[in-house]
GROMACS .gro file of C-alpha atoms in nm:
model
  105
    1UNK     CA    1  -2.380   6.204   2.977
    2UNK     CA    2  -2.243   6.051   3.293
    3UNK     CA    3  -1.932   5.847   3.334
    4UNK     CA    4  -2.099   5.504   3.294
    5UNK     CA    5  -2.272   5.604   2.969
    6UNK     CA    6  -1.943   5.740   2.835
    7UNK     CA    7  -1.760   5.415   2.915
    8UNK     CA    8  -2.037   5.203   2.758
    9UNK     CA    9  -2.046   5.421   2.446
   10UNK     CA   10  -1.667   5.410   2.412
   11UNK     CA   11  -1.670   5.031   2.458
   12UNK     CA   12  -1.938   4.991   2.189
   13UNK     CA   13  -1.745   5.216   1.948
   14UNK     CA   14  -1.422   5.023   2.011
   15UNK     CA   15  -1.601   4.690   1.967
   16UNK     CA   16  -1.757   4.805   1.637
   17UNK     CA   17  -1.415   4.928   1.516
   18UNK     CA   18  -1.260   4.594   1.613
   19UNK     CA   19  -1.536   4.400   1.436
   20UNK     CA   20  -1.500   4.612   1.122
   21UNK     CA   21  -1.121   4.562   1.124
   22UNK     CA   22  -1.157   4.189   1.172
   23UNK     CA   23  -1.415   4.169   0.889
   24UNK     CA   24  -1.192   4.375   0.656
   25UNK     CA   25  -0.897   4.147   0.736
   26UNK     CA   26  -1.112   3.838   0.667
   27UNK     CA   27  -1.224   3.986   0.333
   28UNK     CA   28  -0.868   4.065   0.225
   29UNK     CA   29  -0.749   3.714   0.310
   30UNK     CA   30  -1.055   3.560   0.145
   31UNK     CA   31  -0.994   3.735  -0.187
   32UNK     CA   32  -0.614   3.709  -0.191
   33UNK     CA   33  -0.591   3.344  -0.094
   34UNK     CA   34  -0.388   3.137  -0.339
   35UNK     CA   35  -0.576   2.837  -0.472
   36UNK     CA   36  -0.413   2.494  -0.483
   37UNK     CA   37  -0.474   2.474  -0.858
   38UNK     CA   38  -0.281   2.799  -0.903
   39UNK     CA   39   0.011   2.655  -0.709
   40UNK     CA   40  -0.003   2.339  -0.922
   41UNK     CA   41  -0.006   2.553  -1.239
   42UNK     CA   42   0.296   2.748  -1.117
   43UNK     CA   43   0.482   2.426  -1.040
   44UNK     CA   44   0.399   2.288  -1.386
   45UNK     CA   45   0.509   2.610  -1.558
   46UNK     CA   46   0.828   2.611  -1.353
   47UNK     CA   47   0.905   2.254  -1.462
   48UNK     CA   48   0.830   2.335  -1.826
   49UNK     CA   49   1.054   2.643  -1.809
   50UNK     CA   50   1.335   2.435  -1.662
   51UNK     CA   51   1.297   2.178  -1.941
   52UNK     CA   52   1.290   2.453  -2.204
   53UNK     CA   53   1.610   2.604  -2.062
   54UNK     CA   54   1.781   2.264  -2.073
   55UNK     CA   55   1.670   2.216  -2.433
   56UNK     CA   56   1.798   2.564  -2.521
   57UNK     CA   57   2.134   2.489  -2.359
   58UNK     CA   58   2.160   2.162  -2.552
   59UNK     CA   59   2.073   2.341  -2.877
   60UNK     CA   60   2.335   2.610  -2.810
   61UNK     CA   61   2.598   2.343  -2.739
   62UNK     CA   62   2.506   2.156  -3.057
   63UNK     CA   63   2.520   2.475  -3.263
   64UNK     CA   64   2.860   2.567  -3.120
   65UNK     CA   65   2.996   2.222  -3.203
   66UNK     CA   66   2.846   2.237  -3.551
   67UNK     CA   67   2.991   2.585  -3.606
   68UNK     CA   68   3.336   2.460  -3.502
   69UNK     CA   69   3.308   2.165  -3.741
   70UNK     CA   70   3.199   2.388  -4.027
   71UNK     CA   71   3.477   2.637  -3.953
   72UNK     CA   72   3.730   2.354  -3.966
   73UNK     CA   73   3.582   2.228  -4.293
   74UNK     CA   74   3.591   2.579  -4.438
   75UNK     CA   75   3.953   2.629  -4.337
   76UNK     CA   76   4.042   2.291  -4.485
   77UNK     CA   77   3.855   2.369  -4.808
   78UNK     CA   78   4.023   2.709  -4.835
   79UNK     CA   79   4.363   2.546  -4.786
   80UNK     CA   80   4.283   2.288  -5.054
   81UNK     CA   81   4.161   2.564  -5.286
   82UNK     CA   82   4.481   2.760  -5.230
   83UNK     CA   83   4.688   2.450  -5.307
   84UNK     CA   84   4.482   2.380  -5.620
   85UNK     CA   85   4.518   2.742  -5.735
   86UNK     CA   86   4.895   2.725  -5.680
   87UNK     CA   87   4.911   2.399  -5.875
   88UNK     CA   88   4.703   2.548  -6.156
   89UNK     CA   89   4.924   2.857  -6.163
   90UNK     CA   90   5.236   2.637  -6.186
   91UNK     CA   91   5.075   2.426  -6.458
   92UNK     CA   92   4.985   2.736  -6.661
   93UNK     CA   93   5.336   2.871  -6.621
   94UNK     CA   94   5.481   2.538  -6.738
   95UNK     CA   95   5.239   2.526  -7.031
   96UNK     CA   96   5.338   2.880  -7.127
   97UNK     CA   97   5.708   2.791  -7.104
   98UNK     CA   98   5.654   2.482  -7.321
   99UNK     CA   99   5.461   2.689  -7.576
  100UNK     CA  100   5.738   2.944  -7.588
  101UNK     CA  101   5.999   2.667  -7.638
  102UNK     CA  102   5.790   2.513  -7.915
  103UNK     CA  103   5.747   2.848  -8.092
  104UNK     CA  104   6.118   2.930  -8.061
  105UNK     CA  105   6.255   2.597  -8.164
   0.00000   0.00000   0.00000
């Protein structure tokens, strides 16, 4: 093999390697290309997720407010119950004292 044949053979091999590399690159980009419909779906899902997060935040805020209201009502009811129990205790004590005075006198 003389020098000219070697250069031509090397050039052909390099050209074939380049063509194969270019074709492989084209195939990879062809199969991994993102479709416009996929991008639209991602945008729609992103918007829906954002709306769901806002709804969740509103629900959490409402529940926290409701919990605070119910805690206040519970504390108020417990205070009223305590006052009623104290009043009942005093009334029983008075009734017992009156009974004892009636039985003694």
